[in-house]
Amino acid sequence: MVGTPPELERGTGVPAHVQIERWLLESISSGEMAPGDRLPGERELAGRLGVSRMTLRQALATLERDGVLVRVPGRAGGAFVAEPRIECDLTGLAGFTEQMRRAHLRAEARVLVAATVPAPRAAAKALEVEPGSPVHEVARVRSAGRSPVALERSYFPPLPGLLDQDLTGSLYTLLATRYDLEPRTAVEHLEPVIARPAEAAELGIAPGAPLMLIERTAYAGDGLPVEFARDLFRPDRVRISVRSGVTGPAAP
């Protein structure tokens, strides 16, 4: 729980809402407040700080925008310390399970769909098969920590026995060990989207909340496409990064 608020300094040129933001950030980084902790109500906290509720709301809005706080409406709601965002590096071809291992978190999966379906047009094009031909569809909610992080929907060639396997772990490891089709390269596209009601329900967020879509086609070492995926990530839980460098002479 939040500790004793500081005495805000007047006449220093630092706005009160900025001082409040710094105090809350320090309380979180020092461990005084932990993810999931609830801040006092606005009226109580503004009174303890000696500021207007408008000033307090300005500070809370900034911290919410930066992913530090999550504000939940309703009688049981309020402002809560957010789970820290997980770093996902797209530079290498690491699946969700490996990304969570690097972050020292345990990846979990809840399977929503595991079926052989007619290939949608986008999946057929990516997997280089005819539209409507059979492909395996696997949709999963991926979690790490206390809440869902991503909604994955992947399409695979109709590999024999794939849907009979344990689909709660790394599908890339499954492709590599059982079918000798380890994904080695991928083409990925990132696009901000808005959560539709069904997606929002699975991810535990409000409909219309922002999501990051990563559309990916993964290829085995011989260039054979082995997966077409559309993954939706919660940007309040995940930060996407890509490393880049110059491999040849720099342009003049």
PDB file of C-alpha atoms in Angstrom:
ATOM      1  CA  MET A   1       0.000   0.000   0.000  1.00  0.00           C
ATOM      2  CA  VAL A   2       1.152   3.517  -0.723  1.00  0.00           C
ATOM      3  CA  GLY A   3       3.142   5.089   2.095  1.00  0.00           C
ATOM      4  CA  THR A   4       3.096   8.561   3.542  1.00  0.00           C
ATOM      5  CA  PRO A   5       2.785  11.135   0.739  1.00  0.00           C
ATOM      6  CA  PRO A   6       5.564  13.722   0.499  1.00  0.00           C
ATOM      7  CA  GLU A   7       5.238  17.404   1.182  1.00  0.00           C
ATOM      8  CA  LEU A   8       4.918  18.896  -2.271  1.00  0.00           C
ATOM      9  CA  GLU A   9       7.377  21.693  -2.929  1.00  0.00           C
ATOM     10  CA  ARG A  10       5.871  25.004  -4.004  1.00  0.00           C
ATOM     11  CA  GLY A  11       7.551  27.627  -6.118  1.00  0.00           C
ATOM     12  CA  THR A  12      10.198  25.277  -7.506  1.00  0.00           C
ATOM     13  CA  GLY A  13       8.948  25.340 -11.086  1.00  0.00           C
ATOM     14  CA  VAL A  14       8.114  21.629 -10.923  1.00  0.00           C
ATOM     15  CA  PRO A  15       4.327  21.186 -11.306  1.00  0.00           C
ATOM     16  CA  ALA A  16       2.526  19.358  -8.520  1.00  0.00           C
ATOM     17  CA  HIS A  17       1.347  16.580 -10.814  1.00  0.00           C
ATOM     18  CA  VAL A  18       4.943  15.881 -11.891  1.00  0.00           C
ATOM     19  CA  GLN A  19       6.016  15.630  -8.242  1.00  0.00           C
ATOM     20  CA  ILE A  20       3.184  13.170  -7.615  1.00  0.00           C
ATOM     21  CA  GLU A  21       4.233  11.092 -10.602  1.00  0.00           C
ATOM     22  CA  ARG A  22       7.838  10.974  -9.354  1.00  0.00           C
ATOM     23  CA  TRP A  23       6.726   9.977  -5.855  1.00  0.00           C
ATOM     24  CA  LEU A  24       4.548   7.122  -7.132  1.00  0.00           C
ATOM     25  CA  LEU A  25       7.269   5.901  -9.497  1.00  0.00           C
ATOM     26  CA  GLU A  26       9.766   5.870  -6.619  1.00  0.00           C
ATOM     27  CA  SER A  27       7.301   4.005  -4.392  1.00  0.00           C
ATOM     28  CA  ILE A  28       6.936   1.322  -7.086  1.00  0.00           C
ATOM     29  CA  SER A  29      10.630   1.026  -7.984  1.00  0.00           C
ATOM     30  CA  SER A  30      11.611   0.751  -4.296  1.00  0.00           C
ATOM     31  CA  GLY A  31       9.168  -2.099  -3.730  1.00  0.00           C
ATOM     32  CA  GLU A  32       6.981  -0.088  -1.384  1.00  0.00           C
ATOM     33  CA  MET A  33       4.149  -0.733  -3.843  1.00  0.00           C
ATOM     34  CA  ALA A  34       3.890  -3.974  -5.801  1.00  0.00           C
ATOM     35  CA  PRO A  35       1.983  -4.980  -8.942  1.00  0.00           C
ATOM     36  CA  GLY A  36      -1.688  -5.383  -8.118  1.00  0.00           C
ATOM     37  CA  ASP A  37      -1.631  -2.936  -5.191  1.00  0.00           C
ATOM     38  CA  ARG A  38      -4.527  -0.498  -5.153  1.00  0.00           C
ATOM     39  CA  LEU A  39      -4.025   3.211  -4.576  1.00  0.00           C
ATOM     40  CA  PRO A  40      -6.319   5.008  -2.127  1.00  0.00           C
ATOM     41  CA  GLY A  41      -9.416   6.607  -3.641  1.00  0.00           C
ATOM     42  CA  GLU A  42      -8.997   9.906  -5.451  1.00  0.00           C
ATOM     43  CA  ARG A  43     -10.701  11.965  -2.751  1.00  0.00           C
ATOM     44  CA  GLU A  44      -8.576  10.453   0.037  1.00  0.00           C
ATOM     45  CA  LEU A  45      -5.281  10.616  -1.846  1.00  0.00           C
ATOM     46  CA  ALA A  46      -5.839  14.174  -3.088  1.00  0.00           C
ATOM     47  CA  GLY A  47      -6.598  15.237   0.478  1.00  0.00           C
ATOM     48  CA  ARG A  48      -3.448  13.610   1.821  1.00  0.00           C
ATOM     49  CA  LEU A  49      -1.378  15.313  -0.877  1.00  0.00           C
ATOM     50  CA  GLY A  50      -3.078  18.673  -0.449  1.00  0.00           C
ATOM     51  CA  VAL A  51      -3.970  18.985  -4.134  1.00  0.00           C
ATOM     52  CA  SER A  52      -7.138  19.150  -6.147  1.00  0.00           C
ATOM     53  CA  ARG A  53      -8.584  15.976  -7.613  1.00  0.00           C
ATOM     54  CA  MET A  54      -7.967  17.464 -11.070  1.00  0.00           C
ATOM     55  CA  THR A  55      -4.233  17.708 -10.332  1.00  0.00           C
ATOM     56  CA  LEU A  56      -4.167  14.165  -9.011  1.00  0.00           C
ATOM     57  CA  ARG A  57      -6.047  12.884 -12.046  1.00  0.00           C
ATOM     58  CA  GLN A  58      -3.472  14.524 -14.312  1.00  0.00           C
ATOM     59  CA  ALA A  59      -0.700  12.562 -12.593  1.00  0.00           C
ATOM     60  CA  LEU A  60      -2.659   9.297 -12.667  1.00  0.00           C
ATOM     61  CA  ALA A  61      -3.532   9.750 -16.339  1.00  0.00           C
ATOM     62  CA  THR A  62       0.139  10.164 -17.248  1.00  0.00           C
ATOM     63  CA  LEU A  63       1.132   7.031 -15.314  1.00  0.00           C
ATOM     64  CA  GLU A  64      -1.727   5.098 -16.883  1.00  0.00           C
ATOM     65  CA  ARG A  65      -0.637   6.209 -20.369  1.00  0.00           C
ATOM     66  CA  ASP A  66       2.906   5.042 -19.590  1.00  0.00           C
ATOM     67  CA  GLY A  67       1.660   1.628 -18.437  1.00  0.00           C
ATOM     68  CA  VAL A  68       2.615   2.146 -14.796  1.00  0.00           C
ATOM     69  CA  LEU A  69      -0.961   2.159 -13.499  1.00  0.00           C
ATOM     70  CA  VAL A  70      -4.176   0.478 -14.570  1.00  0.00           C
ATOM     71  CA  ARG A  71      -7.444   2.236 -13.762  1.00  0.00           C
ATOM     72  CA  VAL A  72     -10.538   0.071 -13.428  1.00  0.00           C
ATOM     73  CA  PRO A  73     -14.011   1.677 -13.404  1.00  0.00           C
ATOM     74  CA  GLY A  74     -16.804   0.702 -11.045  1.00  0.00           C
ATOM     75  CA  ARG A  75     -17.414   0.352  -7.325  1.00  0.00           C
ATOM     76  CA  ALA A  76     -14.666  -2.240  -6.904  1.00  0.00           C
ATOM     77  CA  GLY A  77     -12.310  -0.413  -9.265  1.00  0.00           C
ATOM     78  CA  GLY A  78      -9.683   2.248  -8.768  1.00  0.00           C
ATOM     79  CA  ALA A  79      -6.052   2.772  -9.719  1.00  0.00           C
ATOM     80  CA  PHE A  80      -3.804  -0.293  -9.463  1.00  0.00           C
ATOM     81  CA  VAL A  81      -0.079  -0.769  -9.953  1.00  0.00           C
ATOM     82  CA  ALA A  82       0.327  -2.504 -13.317  1.00  0.00           C
ATOM     83  CA  GLU A  83       2.344  -5.618 -13.971  1.00  0.00           C
ATOM     84  CA  PRO A  84       5.709  -4.638 -15.493  1.00  0.00           C
ATOM     85  CA  ARG A  85       5.797  -4.875 -19.255  1.00  0.00           C
ATOM     86  CA  ILE A  86       7.595  -7.867 -20.734  1.00  0.00           C
ATOM     87  CA  GLU A  87      10.303  -7.279 -23.312  1.00  0.00           C
ATOM     88  CA  CYS A  88       9.719  -9.251 -26.537  1.00  0.00           C
ATOM     89  CA  ASP A  89      12.612  -9.084 -28.990  1.00  0.00           C
ATOM     90  CA  LEU A  90      11.617  -9.810 -32.597  1.00  0.00           C
ATOM     91  CA  THR A  91      15.219  -9.735 -33.807  1.00  0.00           C
ATOM     92  CA  GLY A  92      15.578 -13.504 -33.505  1.00  0.00           C
ATOM     93  CA  LEU A  93      12.894 -16.090 -34.204  1.00  0.00           C
ATOM     94  CA  ALA A  94      11.934 -16.915 -30.611  1.00  0.00           C
ATOM     95  CA  GLY A  95       8.421 -18.033 -29.780  1.00  0.00           C
ATOM     96  CA  PHE A  96       6.371 -16.845 -26.833  1.00  0.00           C
ATOM     97  CA  THR A  97       7.628 -19.628 -24.547  1.00  0.00           C
ATOM     98  CA  GLU A  98      11.255 -18.683 -25.188  1.00  0.00           C
ATOM     99  CA  GLN A  99      10.512 -14.961 -24.804  1.00  0.00           C
ATOM    100  CA  MET A 100       8.991 -15.611 -21.369  1.00  0.00           C
ATOM    101  CA  ARG A 101      11.923 -17.815 -20.363  1.00  0.00           C
ATOM    102  CA  ARG A 102      14.275 -14.933 -21.161  1.00  0.00           C
ATOM    103  CA  ALA A 103      12.139 -12.689 -18.942  1.00  0.00           C
ATOM    104  CA  HIS A 104      12.333 -15.316 -16.156  1.00  0.00           C
ATOM    105  CA  LEU A 105       8.598 -15.947 -16.371  1.00  0.00           C
ATOM    106  CA  ARG A 106       6.652 -19.135 -16.878  1.00  0.00           C
ATOM    107  CA  ALA A 107       4.631 -19.170 -20.085  1.00  0.00           C
ATOM    108  CA  GLU A 108       1.169 -20.676 -19.939  1.00  0.00           C
ATOM    109  CA  ALA A 109      -1.294 -21.504 -22.705  1.00  0.00           C
ATOM    110  CA  ARG A 110      -5.031 -22.090 -22.822  1.00  0.00           C
ATOM    111  CA  VAL A 111      -6.084 -23.751 -26.070  1.00  0.00           C
ATOM    112  CA  LEU A 112      -9.212 -22.235 -27.634  1.00  0.00           C
ATOM    113  CA  VAL A 113      -9.164 -23.961 -31.020  1.00  0.00           C
ATOM    114  CA  ALA A 114      -7.326 -27.030 -32.317  1.00  0.00           C
ATOM    115  CA  ALA A 115      -8.933 -28.185 -35.549  1.00  0.00           C
ATOM    116  CA  THR A 116      -8.403 -28.939 -39.211  1.00  0.00           C
ATOM    117  CA  VAL A 117     -10.146 -26.208 -41.205  1.00  0.00           C
ATOM    118  CA  PRO A 118     -10.389 -24.939 -44.797  1.00  0.00           C
ATOM    119  CA  ALA A 119      -7.494 -22.551 -45.318  1.00  0.00           C
ATOM    120  CA  PRO A 120      -8.556 -18.874 -45.196  1.00  0.00           C
ATOM    121  CA  ARG A 121      -7.263 -16.866 -48.121  1.00  0.00           C
ATOM    122  CA  ALA A 122      -4.431 -15.136 -46.183  1.00  0.00           C
ATOM    123  CA  ALA A 123      -3.258 -18.402 -44.600  1.00  0.00           C
ATOM    124  CA  ALA A 124      -3.409 -20.222 -47.930  1.00  0.00           C
ATOM    125  CA  LYS A 125      -1.290 -17.581 -49.619  1.00  0.00           C
ATOM    126  CA  ALA A 126       1.295 -17.630 -46.823  1.00  0.00           C
ATOM    127  CA  LEU A 127       1.487 -21.430 -46.656  1.00  0.00           C
ATOM    128  CA  GLU A 128       1.477 -21.695 -50.473  1.00  0.00           C
ATOM    129  CA  VAL A 129      -1.603 -23.921 -50.672  1.00  0.00           C
ATOM    130  CA  GLU A 130      -4.940 -23.543 -52.419  1.00  0.00           C
ATOM    131  CA  PRO A 131      -7.637 -21.530 -50.566  1.00  0.00           C
ATOM    132  CA  GLY A 132     -10.004 -23.916 -48.836  1.00  0.00           C
ATOM    133  CA  SER A 133      -7.519 -26.776 -48.678  1.00  0.00           C
ATOM    134  CA  PRO A 134      -7.096 -28.373 -45.222  1.00  0.00           C
ATOM    135  CA  VAL A 135      -4.762 -26.735 -42.713  1.00  0.00           C
ATOM    136  CA  HIS A 136      -4.417 -27.037 -38.952  1.00  0.00           C
ATOM    137  CA  GLU A 137      -5.645 -24.052 -36.918  1.00  0.00           C
ATOM    138  CA  VAL A 138      -4.447 -23.571 -33.327  1.00  0.00           C
ATOM    139  CA  ALA A 139      -5.666 -20.613 -31.264  1.00  0.00           C
ATOM    140  CA  ARG A 140      -4.369 -20.053 -27.744  1.00  0.00           C
ATOM    141  CA  VAL A 141      -4.453 -17.450 -24.985  1.00  0.00           C
ATOM    142  CA  ARG A 142      -0.915 -16.981 -23.681  1.00  0.00           C
ATOM    143  CA  SER A 143      -0.326 -15.828 -20.124  1.00  0.00           C
ATOM    144  CA  ALA A 144       2.640 -14.895 -17.948  1.00  0.00           C
ATOM    145  CA  GLY A 145       2.250 -13.673 -14.403  1.00  0.00           C
ATOM    146  CA  ARG A 146      -1.229 -12.756 -13.317  1.00  0.00           C
ATOM    147  CA  SER A 147      -3.004 -11.949 -16.551  1.00  0.00           C
ATOM    148  CA  PRO A 148      -3.286 -12.877 -20.241  1.00  0.00           C
ATOM    149  CA  VAL A 149      -0.633 -11.356 -22.459  1.00  0.00           C
ATOM    150  CA  ALA A 150      -1.452 -12.446 -25.997  1.00  0.00           C
ATOM    151  CA  LEU A 151      -4.018 -14.156 -28.188  1.00  0.00           C
ATOM    152  CA  GLU A 152      -2.309 -16.348 -30.783  1.00  0.00           C
ATOM    153  CA  ARG A 153      -3.925 -17.817 -33.891  1.00  0.00           C
ATOM    154  CA  SER A 154      -1.685 -19.971 -36.065  1.00  0.00           C
ATOM    155  CA  TYR A 155      -2.205 -22.033 -39.198  1.00  0.00           C
ATOM    156  CA  PHE A 156       0.043 -24.971 -40.082  1.00  0.00           C
ATOM    157  CA  PRO A 157       0.266 -27.396 -43.000  1.00  0.00           C
ATOM    158  CA  PRO A 158      -1.802 -30.563 -42.309  1.00  0.00           C
ATOM    159  CA  LEU A 159       1.043 -32.334 -40.516  1.00  0.00           C
ATOM    160  CA  PRO A 160      -0.020 -35.824 -39.398  1.00  0.00           C
ATOM    161  CA  GLY A 161      -0.808 -36.095 -35.709  1.00  0.00           C
ATOM    162  CA  LEU A 162      -0.100 -32.436 -34.922  1.00  0.00           C
ATOM    163  CA  LEU A 163      -3.440 -31.826 -33.210  1.00  0.00           C
ATOM    164  CA  ASP A 164      -2.977 -34.927 -31.045  1.00  0.00           C
ATOM    165  CA  GLN A 165       0.126 -33.476 -29.421  1.00  0.00           C
ATOM    166  CA  ASP A 166       0.373 -31.340 -26.284  1.00  0.00           C
ATOM    167  CA  LEU A 167      -0.391 -27.870 -27.644  1.00  0.00           C
ATOM    168  CA  THR A 168       0.196 -25.956 -24.402  1.00  0.00           C
ATOM    169  CA  GLY A 169       3.957 -25.703 -24.833  1.00  0.00           C
ATOM    170  CA  SER A 170       6.230 -24.364 -27.561  1.00  0.00           C
ATOM    171  CA  LEU A 171       4.792 -25.175 -30.975  1.00  0.00           C
ATOM    172  CA  TYR A 172       8.130 -24.277 -32.573  1.00  0.00           C
ATOM    173  CA  THR A 173       9.841 -26.955 -30.464  1.00  0.00           C
ATOM    174  CA  LEU A 174       7.132 -29.399 -31.527  1.00  0.00           C
ATOM    175  CA  LEU A 175       7.696 -28.573 -35.205  1.00  0.00           C
ATOM    176  CA  ALA A 176      11.443 -29.044 -34.777  1.00  0.00           C
ATOM    177  CA  THR A 177      11.504 -32.250 -32.737  1.00  0.00           C
ATOM    178  CA  ARG A 178       8.610 -34.207 -34.247  1.00  0.00           C
ATOM    179  CA  TYR A 179       8.580 -33.002 -37.849  1.00  0.00           C
ATOM    180  CA  ASP A 180      12.125 -31.707 -38.416  1.00  0.00           C
ATOM    181  CA  LEU A 181      10.603 -28.386 -39.484  1.00  0.00           C
ATOM    182  CA  GLU A 182      12.321 -25.954 -37.159  1.00  0.00           C
ATOM    183  CA  PRO A 183      11.324 -22.383 -38.095  1.00  0.00           C
ATOM    184  CA  ARG A 184      14.518 -20.577 -39.080  1.00  0.00           C
ATOM    185  CA  THR A 185      13.325 -17.322 -40.681  1.00  0.00           C
ATOM    186  CA  ALA A 186      10.154 -15.264 -40.670  1.00  0.00           C
ATOM    187  CA  VAL A 187       8.554 -12.225 -42.237  1.00  0.00           C
ATOM    188  CA  GLU A 188       6.595 -10.226 -39.672  1.00  0.00           C
ATOM    189  CA  HIS A 189       4.325  -7.199 -39.955  1.00  0.00           C
ATOM    190  CA  LEU A 190       3.247  -5.036 -36.997  1.00  0.00           C
ATOM    191  CA  GLU A 191       0.007  -3.088 -36.917  1.00  0.00           C
ATOM    192  CA  PRO A 192      -1.908  -1.351 -34.085  1.00  0.00           C
ATOM    193  CA  VAL A 193      -5.513  -2.554 -33.894  1.00  0.00           C
ATOM    194  CA  ILE A 194      -8.538  -2.285 -31.613  1.00  0.00           C
ATOM    195  CA  ALA A 195      -9.801  -5.219 -29.554  1.00  0.00           C
ATOM    196  CA  ARG A 196     -13.075  -6.686 -30.738  1.00  0.00           C
ATOM    197  CA  PRO A 197     -15.486  -7.959 -28.071  1.00  0.00           C
ATOM    198  CA  ALA A 198     -14.519 -11.652 -28.331  1.00  0.00           C
ATOM    199  CA  GLU A 199     -10.799 -10.837 -28.272  1.00  0.00           C
ATOM    200  CA  ALA A 200     -11.262  -8.456 -25.364  1.00  0.00           C
ATOM    201  CA  ALA A 201     -13.106 -11.128 -23.363  1.00  0.00           C
ATOM    202  CA  GLU A 202     -10.279 -13.633 -23.802  1.00  0.00           C
ATOM    203  CA  LEU A 203      -7.584 -11.079 -22.908  1.00  0.00           C
ATOM    204  CA  GLY A 204      -9.415  -9.596 -19.919  1.00  0.00           C
ATOM    205  CA  ILE A 205      -9.576  -6.074 -21.342  1.00  0.00           C
ATOM    206  CA  ALA A 206     -12.317  -3.707 -22.463  1.00  0.00           C
ATOM    207  CA  PRO A 207     -13.629  -3.858 -26.043  1.00  0.00           C
ATOM    208  CA  GLY A 208     -11.973  -1.123 -28.061  1.00  0.00           C
ATOM    209  CA  ALA A 209      -8.732  -1.271 -26.068  1.00  0.00           C
ATOM    210  CA  PRO A 210      -5.538  -0.993 -28.149  1.00  0.00           C
ATOM    211  CA  LEU A 211      -3.696  -4.139 -29.199  1.00  0.00           C
ATOM    212  CA  MET A 212      -0.593  -4.810 -31.261  1.00  0.00           C
ATOM    213  CA  LEU A 213      -1.105  -7.243 -34.127  1.00  0.00           C
ATOM    214  CA  ILE A 214       1.929  -9.212 -35.315  1.00  0.00           C
ATOM    215  CA  GLU A 215       1.270 -11.103 -38.543  1.00  0.00           C
ATOM    216  CA  ARG A 216       3.970 -13.655 -39.255  1.00  0.00           C
ATOM    217  CA  THR A 217       4.927 -16.230 -41.841  1.00  0.00           C
ATOM    218  CA  ALA A 218       7.639 -18.592 -40.589  1.00  0.00           C
ATOM    219  CA  TYR A 219       9.850 -20.727 -42.815  1.00  0.00           C
ATOM    220  CA  ALA A 220      11.937 -23.837 -42.274  1.00  0.00           C
ATOM    221  CA  GLY A 221      15.591 -23.900 -43.290  1.00  0.00           C
ATOM    222  CA  ASP A 222      14.774 -25.012 -46.830  1.00  0.00           C
ATOM    223  CA  GLY A 223      12.350 -22.118 -47.319  1.00  0.00           C
ATOM    224  CA  LEU A 224       9.185 -24.157 -46.785  1.00  0.00           C
ATOM    225  CA  PRO A 225       6.481 -22.074 -45.054  1.00  0.00           C
ATOM    226  CA  VAL A 226       5.477 -23.863 -41.831  1.00  0.00           C
ATOM    227  CA  GLU A 227       3.304 -21.315 -40.024  1.00  0.00           C
ATOM    228  CA  PHE A 228       1.055 -18.362 -40.711  1.00  0.00           C
ATOM    229  CA  ALA A 229       0.116 -16.518 -37.527  1.00  0.00           C
ATOM    230  CA  ARG A 230      -1.829 -13.492 -36.360  1.00  0.00           C
ATOM    231  CA  ASP A 231      -0.882 -12.728 -32.764  1.00  0.00           C
ATOM    232  CA  LEU A 232      -2.541 -10.004 -30.700  1.00  0.00           C
ATOM    233  CA  PHE A 233      -0.456  -8.590 -27.854  1.00  0.00           C
ATOM    234  CA  ARG A 234      -1.549  -6.353 -25.003  1.00  0.00           C
ATOM    235  CA  PRO A 235       0.721  -3.274 -25.177  1.00  0.00           C
ATOM    236  CA  ASP A 236       0.196  -2.644 -21.470  1.00  0.00           C
ATOM    237  CA  ARG A 237       1.909  -5.998 -20.774  1.00  0.00           C
ATOM    238  CA  VAL A 238       4.393  -6.321 -23.622  1.00  0.00           C
ATOM    239  CA  ARG A 239       6.960  -4.027 -25.213  1.00  0.00           C
ATOM    240  CA  ILE A 240       8.103  -5.054 -28.693  1.00  0.00           C
ATOM    241  CA  SER A 241      11.724  -4.401 -29.625  1.00  0.00           C
ATOM    242  CA  VAL A 242      13.858  -5.006 -32.719  1.00  0.00           C
ATOM    243  CA  ARG A 243      17.632  -4.644 -32.874  1.00  0.00           C
ATOM    244  CA  SER A 244      19.179  -3.245 -36.022  1.00  0.00           C
ATOM    245  CA  GLY A 245      22.637  -2.534 -37.367  1.00  0.00           C
ATOM    246  CA  VAL A 246      24.583  -1.651 -40.484  1.00  0.00           C
ATOM    247  CA  THR A 247      26.146  -4.708 -42.151  1.00  0.00           C
ATOM    248  CA  GLY A 248      27.747  -2.876 -45.051  1.00  0.00           C
ATOM    249  CA  PRO A 249      29.303   0.535 -45.705  1.00  0.00           C
ATOM    250  CA  ALA A 250      27.203   3.385 -44.379  1.00  0.00           C
ATOM    251  CA  ALA A 251      25.471   5.545 -46.957  1.00  0.00           C
ATOM    252  CA  PRO A 252      27.111   8.926 -47.535  1.00  0.00           C
TER     253      PRO A 252
END
